[in-house]
Each structure stands twice: as structure tokens, then as C-alpha cells.
Short mmCIF file of C-alpha atoms in Angstrom, two decimals:
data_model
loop_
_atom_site.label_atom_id
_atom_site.label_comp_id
_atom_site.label_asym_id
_atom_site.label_seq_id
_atom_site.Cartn_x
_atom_site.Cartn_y
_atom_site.Cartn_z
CA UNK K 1 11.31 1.20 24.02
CA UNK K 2 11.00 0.34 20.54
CA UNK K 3 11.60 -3.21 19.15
CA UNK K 4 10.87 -3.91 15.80
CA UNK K 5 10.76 -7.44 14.09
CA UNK K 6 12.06 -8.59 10.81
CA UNK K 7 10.79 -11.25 8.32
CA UNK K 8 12.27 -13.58 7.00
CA UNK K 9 16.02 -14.02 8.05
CA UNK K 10 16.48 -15.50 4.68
CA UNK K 11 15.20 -14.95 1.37
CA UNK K 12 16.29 -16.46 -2.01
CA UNK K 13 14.50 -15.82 -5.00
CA UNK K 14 15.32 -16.47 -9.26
CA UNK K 15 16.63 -13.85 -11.38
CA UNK K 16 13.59 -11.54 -12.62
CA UNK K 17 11.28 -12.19 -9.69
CA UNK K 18 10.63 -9.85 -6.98
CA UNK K 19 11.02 -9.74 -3.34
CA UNK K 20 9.14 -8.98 -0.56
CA UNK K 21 10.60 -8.08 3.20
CA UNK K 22 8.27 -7.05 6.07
CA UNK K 23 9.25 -5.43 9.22
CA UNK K 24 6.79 -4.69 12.39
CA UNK K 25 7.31 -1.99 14.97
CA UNK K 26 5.89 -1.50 18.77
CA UNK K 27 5.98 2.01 19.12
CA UNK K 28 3.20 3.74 17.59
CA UNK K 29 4.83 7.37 17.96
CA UNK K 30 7.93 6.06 15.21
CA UNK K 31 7.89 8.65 12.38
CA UNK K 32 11.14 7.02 10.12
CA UNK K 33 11.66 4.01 8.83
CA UNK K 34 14.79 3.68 6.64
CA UNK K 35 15.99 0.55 5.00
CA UNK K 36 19.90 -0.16 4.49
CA UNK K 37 21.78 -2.74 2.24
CA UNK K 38 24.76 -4.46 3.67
CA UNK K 39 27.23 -6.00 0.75
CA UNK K 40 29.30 -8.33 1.96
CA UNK K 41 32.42 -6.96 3.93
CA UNK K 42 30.95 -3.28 3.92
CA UNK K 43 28.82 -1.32 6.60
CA UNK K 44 25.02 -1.00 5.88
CA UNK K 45 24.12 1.91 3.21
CA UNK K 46 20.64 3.82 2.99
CA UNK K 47 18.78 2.47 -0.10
CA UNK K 48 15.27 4.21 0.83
CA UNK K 49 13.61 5.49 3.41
CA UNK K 50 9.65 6.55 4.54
CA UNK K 51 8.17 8.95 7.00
CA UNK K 52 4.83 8.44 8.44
CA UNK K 53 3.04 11.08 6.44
CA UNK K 54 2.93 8.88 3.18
CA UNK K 55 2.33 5.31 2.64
CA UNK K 56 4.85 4.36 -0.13
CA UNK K 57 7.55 5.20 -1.80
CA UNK K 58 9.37 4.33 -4.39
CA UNK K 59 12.93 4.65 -6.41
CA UNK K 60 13.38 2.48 -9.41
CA UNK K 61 13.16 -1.27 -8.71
CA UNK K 62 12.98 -0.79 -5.02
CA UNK K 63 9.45 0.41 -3.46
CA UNK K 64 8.70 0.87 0.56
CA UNK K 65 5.02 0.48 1.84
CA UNK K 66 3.87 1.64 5.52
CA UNK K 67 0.87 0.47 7.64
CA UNK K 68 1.00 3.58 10.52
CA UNK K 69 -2.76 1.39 11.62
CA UNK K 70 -1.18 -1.88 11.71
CA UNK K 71 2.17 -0.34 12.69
CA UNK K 72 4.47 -2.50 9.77
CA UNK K 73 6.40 -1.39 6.55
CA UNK K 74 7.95 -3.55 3.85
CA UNK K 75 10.56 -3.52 1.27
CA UNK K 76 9.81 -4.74 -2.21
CA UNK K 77 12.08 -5.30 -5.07
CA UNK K 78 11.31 -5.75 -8.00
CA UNK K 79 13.49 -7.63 -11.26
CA UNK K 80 15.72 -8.48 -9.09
CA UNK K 81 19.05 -9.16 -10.02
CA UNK K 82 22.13 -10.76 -8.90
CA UNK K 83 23.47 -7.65 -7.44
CA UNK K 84 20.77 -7.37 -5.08
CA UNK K 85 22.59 -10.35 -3.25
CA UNK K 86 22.97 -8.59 0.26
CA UNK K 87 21.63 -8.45 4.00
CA UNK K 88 19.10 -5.80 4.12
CA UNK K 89 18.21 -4.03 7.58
CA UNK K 90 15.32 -2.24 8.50
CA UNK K 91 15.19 0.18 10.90
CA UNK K 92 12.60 2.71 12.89
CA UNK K 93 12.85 5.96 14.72
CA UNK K 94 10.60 7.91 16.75
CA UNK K 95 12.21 11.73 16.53
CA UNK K 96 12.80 12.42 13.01
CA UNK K 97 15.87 13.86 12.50
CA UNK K 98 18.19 12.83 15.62
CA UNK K 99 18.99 9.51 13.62
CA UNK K 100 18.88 7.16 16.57
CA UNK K 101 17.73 4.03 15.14
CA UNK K 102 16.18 0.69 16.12
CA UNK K 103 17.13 -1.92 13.13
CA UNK K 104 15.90 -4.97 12.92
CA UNK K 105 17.63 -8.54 12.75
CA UNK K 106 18.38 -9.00 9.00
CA UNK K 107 17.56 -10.38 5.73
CA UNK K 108 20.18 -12.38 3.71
CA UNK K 109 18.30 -12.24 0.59
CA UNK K 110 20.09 -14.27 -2.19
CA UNK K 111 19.17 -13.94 -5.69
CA UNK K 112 20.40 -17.00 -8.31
CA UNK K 113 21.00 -16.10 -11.93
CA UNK G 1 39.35 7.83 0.32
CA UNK G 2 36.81 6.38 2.39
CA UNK G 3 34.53 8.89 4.26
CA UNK G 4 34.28 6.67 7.47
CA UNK G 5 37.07 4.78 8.54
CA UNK G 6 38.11 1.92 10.77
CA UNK G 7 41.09 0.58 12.44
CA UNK G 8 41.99 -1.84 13.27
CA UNK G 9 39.85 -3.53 10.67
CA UNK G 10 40.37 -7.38 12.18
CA UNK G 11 41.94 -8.01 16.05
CA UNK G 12 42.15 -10.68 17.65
CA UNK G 13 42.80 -10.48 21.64
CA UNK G 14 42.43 -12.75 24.96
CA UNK G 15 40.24 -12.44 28.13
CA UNK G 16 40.67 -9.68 30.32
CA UNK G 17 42.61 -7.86 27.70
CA UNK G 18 42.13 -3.87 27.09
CA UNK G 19 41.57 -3.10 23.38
CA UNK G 20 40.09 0.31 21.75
CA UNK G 21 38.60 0.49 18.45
CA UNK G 22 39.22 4.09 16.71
CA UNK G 23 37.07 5.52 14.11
CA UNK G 24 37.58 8.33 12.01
CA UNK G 25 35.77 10.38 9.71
CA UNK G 26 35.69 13.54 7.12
CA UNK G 27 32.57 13.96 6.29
CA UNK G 28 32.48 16.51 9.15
CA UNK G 29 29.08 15.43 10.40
CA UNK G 30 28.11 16.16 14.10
CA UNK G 31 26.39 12.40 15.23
CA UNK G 32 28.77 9.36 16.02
CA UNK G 33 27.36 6.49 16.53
CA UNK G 34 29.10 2.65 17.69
CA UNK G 35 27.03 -0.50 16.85
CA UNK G 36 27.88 -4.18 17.04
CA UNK G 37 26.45 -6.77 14.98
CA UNK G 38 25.82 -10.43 15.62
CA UNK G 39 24.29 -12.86 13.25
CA UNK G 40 20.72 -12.91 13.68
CA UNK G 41 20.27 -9.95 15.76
CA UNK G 42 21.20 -6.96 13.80
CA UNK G 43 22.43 -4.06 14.73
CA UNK G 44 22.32 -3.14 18.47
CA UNK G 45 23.25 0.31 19.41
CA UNK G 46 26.26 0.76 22.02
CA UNK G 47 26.96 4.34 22.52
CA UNK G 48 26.29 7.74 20.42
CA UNK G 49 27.83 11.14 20.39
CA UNK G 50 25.83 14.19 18.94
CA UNK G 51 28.49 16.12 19.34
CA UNK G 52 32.07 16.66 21.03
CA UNK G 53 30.48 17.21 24.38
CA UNK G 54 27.83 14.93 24.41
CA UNK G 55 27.90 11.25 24.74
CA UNK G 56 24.91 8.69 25.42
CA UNK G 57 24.46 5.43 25.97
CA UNK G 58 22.92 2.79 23.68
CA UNK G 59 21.27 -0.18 24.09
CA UNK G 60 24.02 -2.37 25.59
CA UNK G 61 26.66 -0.43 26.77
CA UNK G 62 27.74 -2.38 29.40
CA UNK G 63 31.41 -3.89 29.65
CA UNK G 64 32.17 -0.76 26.62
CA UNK G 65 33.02 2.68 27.37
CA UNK G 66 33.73 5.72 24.57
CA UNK G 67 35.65 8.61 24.13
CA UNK G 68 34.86 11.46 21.94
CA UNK G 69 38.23 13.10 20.78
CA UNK G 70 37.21 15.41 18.40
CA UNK G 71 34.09 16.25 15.99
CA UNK G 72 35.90 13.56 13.63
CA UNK G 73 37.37 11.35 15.85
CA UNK G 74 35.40 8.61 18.02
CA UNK G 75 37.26 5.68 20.28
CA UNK G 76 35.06 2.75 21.66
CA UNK G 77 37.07 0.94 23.98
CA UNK G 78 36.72 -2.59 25.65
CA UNK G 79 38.41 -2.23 29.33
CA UNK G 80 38.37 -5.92 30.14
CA UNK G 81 37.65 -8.33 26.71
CA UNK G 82 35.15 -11.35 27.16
CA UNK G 83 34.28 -13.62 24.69
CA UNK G 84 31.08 -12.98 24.25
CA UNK G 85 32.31 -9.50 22.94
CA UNK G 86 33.34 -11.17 20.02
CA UNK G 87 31.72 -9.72 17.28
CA UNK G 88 31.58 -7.36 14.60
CA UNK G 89 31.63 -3.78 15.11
CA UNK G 90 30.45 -0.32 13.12
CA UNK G 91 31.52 3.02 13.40
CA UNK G 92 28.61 5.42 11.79
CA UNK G 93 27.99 9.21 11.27
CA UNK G 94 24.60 10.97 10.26
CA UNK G 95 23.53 14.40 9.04
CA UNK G 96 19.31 14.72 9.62
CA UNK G 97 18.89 12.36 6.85
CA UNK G 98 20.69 9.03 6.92
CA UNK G 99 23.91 7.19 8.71
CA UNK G 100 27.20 6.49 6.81
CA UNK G 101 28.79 3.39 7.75
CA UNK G 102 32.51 2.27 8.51
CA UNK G 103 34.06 -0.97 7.06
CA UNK G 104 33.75 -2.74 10.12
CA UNK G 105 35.78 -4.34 12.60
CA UNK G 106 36.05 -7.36 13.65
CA UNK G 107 36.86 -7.89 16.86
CA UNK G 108 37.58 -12.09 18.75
CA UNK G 109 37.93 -12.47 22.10
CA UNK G 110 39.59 -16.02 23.10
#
């Protein structure tokens, strides 16, 4: 089945400065690869997401980059801000559109004013 | 109000004990889904419903069973509590595009 690692478990950065999360995958038929934000005492929340038919996206300060070849996709954030204090999850799927995800383990990404 | 909701949203039980975890929702999606999370491994898929009469297991459903009530309504349920059950647990719905998360529970087991 599908595993996918997460890097790094922990991530604090300044005010201003961007950030940079990577996630690899094992199984080269996933077509999906969301990204969720987890704010402290709330469930995860979709904050982007890619399909494997383009190779980046983007929505404001937040951008998502995939590697189909090398099979890994990344988060980056840009001017970050305090508010972007959260865990972030990423997460793969193989069927589009049945929603049955594999996330991986978690970035506390802190970021000091 | 909240689209997805928990209860209880904190419990505390002992060994051995029965306990189910309800979850509710009105967004009137289809897909259920029942994850538990544990620092530094994520989010590890227990059981998911697409809908009323389906119901599948996860990636560690062992020791956790389900129950599918209705299209909103979506039990997981613990038959005998061990410790290492303790952990933090979310409720989720999707349409085709995304999953909306519960609050949470979370659940000890002393």
C-alpha cells in the first residue's frame, strides 16, 4: 500500500521568511496530493491540493510543487506570518475522487514574530 | 453551527471499559470517515463509510468496530478500552474534492 514520508517534524522559521515542507510517496499510481492545516484544538482543513497532471500550484502565499519522476511534492509558504503557526499534513491518494487518503506524520511549523 | 460534530469532545475511561464515540454531521455528504492521531504519526485511517450501507476498514481497525446510523450519523465504538487506545480521534466527511474535519476527541484509557 501506500506510505508516504514527511519532512521535517518541526519547522520554525522568522516572520517574513518562507517555508519549505517536503513529502515522498511509494506508490507511483497516486494521482492527489492534498495538504491540510491543523490549528491547534481543531481537525485538519484543506489549504491546497495537486493532481498529477500539473506540477504546481499555487494560491496566494502558499504554492505546491510535484515530482510524478521522483515521486515527492512540497509545500511552500511564502511571508509567512504568525498565523501560519500550525501542524500541516500531507496526504496522497491513488483514485481521485473516492477521498481515501494516506497523510503523512506532521509538521509543527512555528513561525516567531 | 459547526458542520461536523463531536461528542463527547474529552473522555476519560479504564481498561476493559466499552465507550462509543458519535459523530454527526449536516453537510449531507455521502463519505464518513474515523481517524486517530498520535504525535508523530499522523493520521491513520480506522474505518470509512461511503455510504449508509457500506462500511470498510482502514488501516488499523483492530480492537474498533463502527456503526453507520444514518447518512449523517457515524458511531466508532471501542468494545474493550486499552491504553494504548489513548489518543486523539477525528470524525471526517468528503464530497469528490476534500474532507471536513470534526473537533476531535480525545479519548484516555487508564
Amino acid at each position: 500500500g501506500e506510505n508516504v514520508e514527511q519532512h521535517p517534524s518541526t519547522l520554525s522559521v522568522q516572520e517574513g521568511d518562507s517555508a519549505v515542507i517536503k513529502c515522498t510517496y511509494s506508490d507511483s499510481a497516486s494521482n492527489y496530493f492534498p495538504w491540510y492545516k491543523q490549528e491547534l484544538g481543531k481537525g485538519p482543513q484543506l489549504i491546497i491540493d495537486i493532481r498529477s497532471n500539473v506540477g504546481e500550484k499555487k494560491d496566494q502565499r502558499i504554492a505546491v510543487t510535484l515530482n510524478k519522476t521522483a515521486k515527492h511534492f512540497s509545500l511552500h509558504i511564502t511571508e509567512t506570518q504568525p498565523e501560519d503557526s500550525a501542524v500541516y499534513f500531507c496526504a496522497a491518494e491513488r483514485n481521485t475522487g473516492f477521498q481515501k487518503l494516506v497523510f503523512g506524520t506532521g509538521t509543527r511549523l512555528l513561525v516567531s514574530p | 453551527d459547526a458542520d461536523v460534530t463531536q461528542t463527547p469532545r474529552n473522555r476519560i475511561t479504564k481498561t476493559g471499559k466499552r465507550i462509543m464515540l458519535e459523530c454527526s454531521q449536516t453537510k449531507g455528504h455521502d463519505r464518513m470517515y474515523w481517524y486517530r492521531q498520535d504525535p508523530g504519526l499522523g493520521l491513520r485511517l480506522i474505518y470509512y463509510s461511503f455510504d449508509v450501507k457500506d462500511i470498510n476498514k482502514g488501516e488499523i481497525s483492530d480492537g474498533y468496530s463502527v456503526s453507520r446510523q444514518a447518512q449523517a450519523k457515524f458511531s466508532l465504538s471501542l468494545e474493550s478500552a486499552i491504553p494504548n487506545q489513548t489518543a486523539l480521534y477525528f470524525c471526517a466527511t468528503s464530497n469528490y474534492n476534500e474532507q471536513f474535519f470534526g473537533p476531535g476527541t480525545r479519548l484516555t484509557v487508564l
